[in-house]
Amino acid sequence: MMKIRIEITLCLLLFLVLAPFCICSGERLLVGMTLVRKATAHGAVCLDGSLPAYHLHRGFGAGSNNWILQFEGGGWCNDISSCLERAKTRRGSTRYMSKLEVFSGILSNNASLNPDFYNWNRVKLRYCDGASFSGDSKFDNGTSLLYFRGQRIWEAIIHDLLPKGLSRARKALLSGCSAGGLATFLHCHNFTKMLPSNASVKCLSDAGFFLDERDISLNYSMRSFYHDLVALQGIEQNLNPNCTRSTSNPKLCFFPQYALNYISTPYFILNSAYDVFQFHHSLVPPSADLHGHWNRCKFDPAACSAYQISVLQGLRRDMLVALYPSYKNSRRDGMFINSCFAHCQSESQDTWFAVDSPRIHNKTIAEAVGDWYFGRKITKEIDCPYPCDKTCHNLIPSPQGAKCNLISITGFTEIDYSFSSKNKFFSIHHIC
């Protein structure tokens, strides 16, 4: 009798412990990690030498031969010290990564939440090289060792997926967020060449259209950062050769606005005209605002002065100017440029496709991307200037996040943001 009671008690305790997890996992799609075991033989390893990885959730039904590959984002490291620090985190090593990833937004398998891509094979490529999957170099001074092997990681993951069905793809979409969105510009062309010639292949960048922009002190902060990154990680050899041959400064081809001109694959650009990362770390980096005159504006756009608003409108104008050739001349390309203070909008369900999702001309991001991919409509949505859009889900950094400098934030620092929607505020954890 005592034994039965103990067993019942243990079962109840087990139920109480596991019940919350079961309820939570029942609401979310959790996908396990796959390590690329053969990668080491090709030198395709993370910063610390660990194996690269991805998460694959199989498609079904009519989508069983269609594929989405989503590059994970997470900034960059452009010097040895920041890369060494990064190698000790999940941004530089699969040893520290979560082994389960939540698939939501464009990666959801729920037709009501992701109507056009829910039944496709969906893959998330984990990011551990610090250079948007593009470097091919190594640092070894006898004491410290770093592998800059993003290009090889990209190729190793593709070769691991080809026999799993990618080689038979009928439709494919290469996408990514932030640094992962930039990676799509670097790999869109060769992704197309790796798939069947009769496949419909397109590319999508979410919050990856980083501008070659002067900051408020008239310095090219991001250009300097990217130049150091390209030099450190041996990226130039992997940039689009048509782009690098066309300029006296080949490193500029790391910027999407220059690379896009040489991409023939249909492209969709999803970006906020007031992208939070670019606002805080390209336009107004801490090095250009030593006295914190922009702090209130950064925390609350409504607190910006008339002059500061004019500077922000200049950022929007420069983005639209950079996109104008694609907007005017290309019928195959699409875009959704909203006027929100946001960064990455395709992976979160609330911004991808929900009742109160951001909209332009009453069209959600998911609807715009779907119309473009399947050719239902020409989709080139440009929002009106701030503050006209009342559908935005704005990200506002916390004071803790504001203390990060450019290198630490782009290198490996995770940032806490407050989320504002419909006059409601709550905290989320966000990665640049």
PDB file of C-alpha atoms in Angstrom, residues 27 29 57-58 60-63 103-120 122 349 352-354 364 366-367 370 374 376:
ATOM      1  CA  GLU A  27       1.596  26.371 -27.803  1.00  0.00           C
ATOM      2  CA  LEU A  29       6.788  24.625 -32.130  1.00  0.00           C
ATOM      3  CA  HIS A  57      11.244  20.977 -39.440  1.00  0.00           C
ATOM      4  CA  ARG A  58       9.919  18.848 -42.273  1.00  0.00           C
ATOM      5  CA  PHE A  60       4.235  18.042 -45.624  1.00  0.00           C
ATOM      6  CA  GLY A  61       1.525  17.713 -48.223  1.00  0.00           C
ATOM      7  CA  ALA A  62       1.788  20.157 -51.102  1.00  0.00           C
ATOM      8  CA  GLY A  63       4.784  21.817 -49.446  1.00  0.00           C
ATOM      9  CA  PHE A 103       9.755  28.252 -34.891  1.00  0.00           C
ATOM     10  CA  SER A 104       7.253  31.090 -35.270  1.00  0.00           C
ATOM     11  CA  GLY A 105       6.314  33.717 -37.832  1.00  0.00           C
ATOM     12  CA  ILE A 106       7.659  32.737 -41.238  1.00  0.00           C
ATOM     13  CA  LEU A 107       8.857  29.431 -39.699  1.00  0.00           C
ATOM     14  CA  SER A 108       5.503  28.465 -38.150  1.00  0.00           C
ATOM     15  CA  ASN A 109       3.795  25.228 -39.205  1.00  0.00           C
ATOM     16  CA  ASN A 110       0.339  26.630 -38.472  1.00  0.00           C
ATOM     17  CA  ALA A 111      -1.690  27.578 -41.557  1.00  0.00           C
ATOM     18  CA  SER A 112      -3.610  30.231 -39.640  1.00  0.00           C
ATOM     19  CA  LEU A 113      -0.353  31.901 -38.561  1.00  0.00           C
ATOM     20  CA  ASN A 114       1.766  31.381 -41.690  1.00  0.00           C
ATOM     21  CA  PRO A 115      -0.669  30.786 -44.555  1.00  0.00           C
ATOM     22  CA  ASP A 116       1.765  30.585 -47.483  1.00  0.00           C
ATOM     23  CA  PHE A 117       4.742  28.702 -46.033  1.00  0.00           C
ATOM     24  CA  TYR A 118       3.384  26.631 -43.117  1.00  0.00           C
ATOM     25  CA  ASN A 119       3.803  23.272 -44.856  1.00  0.00           C
ATOM     26  CA  TRP A 120       7.242  23.898 -46.367  1.00  0.00           C
ATOM     27  CA  ARG A 122      11.731  25.122 -42.769  1.00  0.00           C
ATOM     28  CA  GLN A 349       4.351  36.033 -34.888  1.00  0.00           C
ATOM     29  CA  TRP A 352       4.502  38.578 -39.213  1.00  0.00           C
ATOM     30  CA  PHE A 353       0.795  37.722 -39.240  1.00  0.00           C
ATOM     31  CA  ALA A 354      -1.636  38.507 -36.433  1.00  0.00           C
ATOM     32  CA  THR A 364       0.448  42.511 -43.370  1.00  0.00           C
ATOM     33  CA  ALA A 366       3.046  37.856 -44.426  1.00  0.00           C
ATOM     34  CA  GLU A 367       0.507  38.851 -47.073  1.00  0.00           C
ATOM     35  CA  GLY A 370       3.231  35.756 -50.074  1.00  0.00           C
ATOM     36  CA  PHE A 374       3.677  33.492 -55.653  1.00  0.00           C
ATOM     37  CA  ARG A 376      -0.246  37.189 -57.045  1.00  0.00           C
TER      38      ARG A 376
END
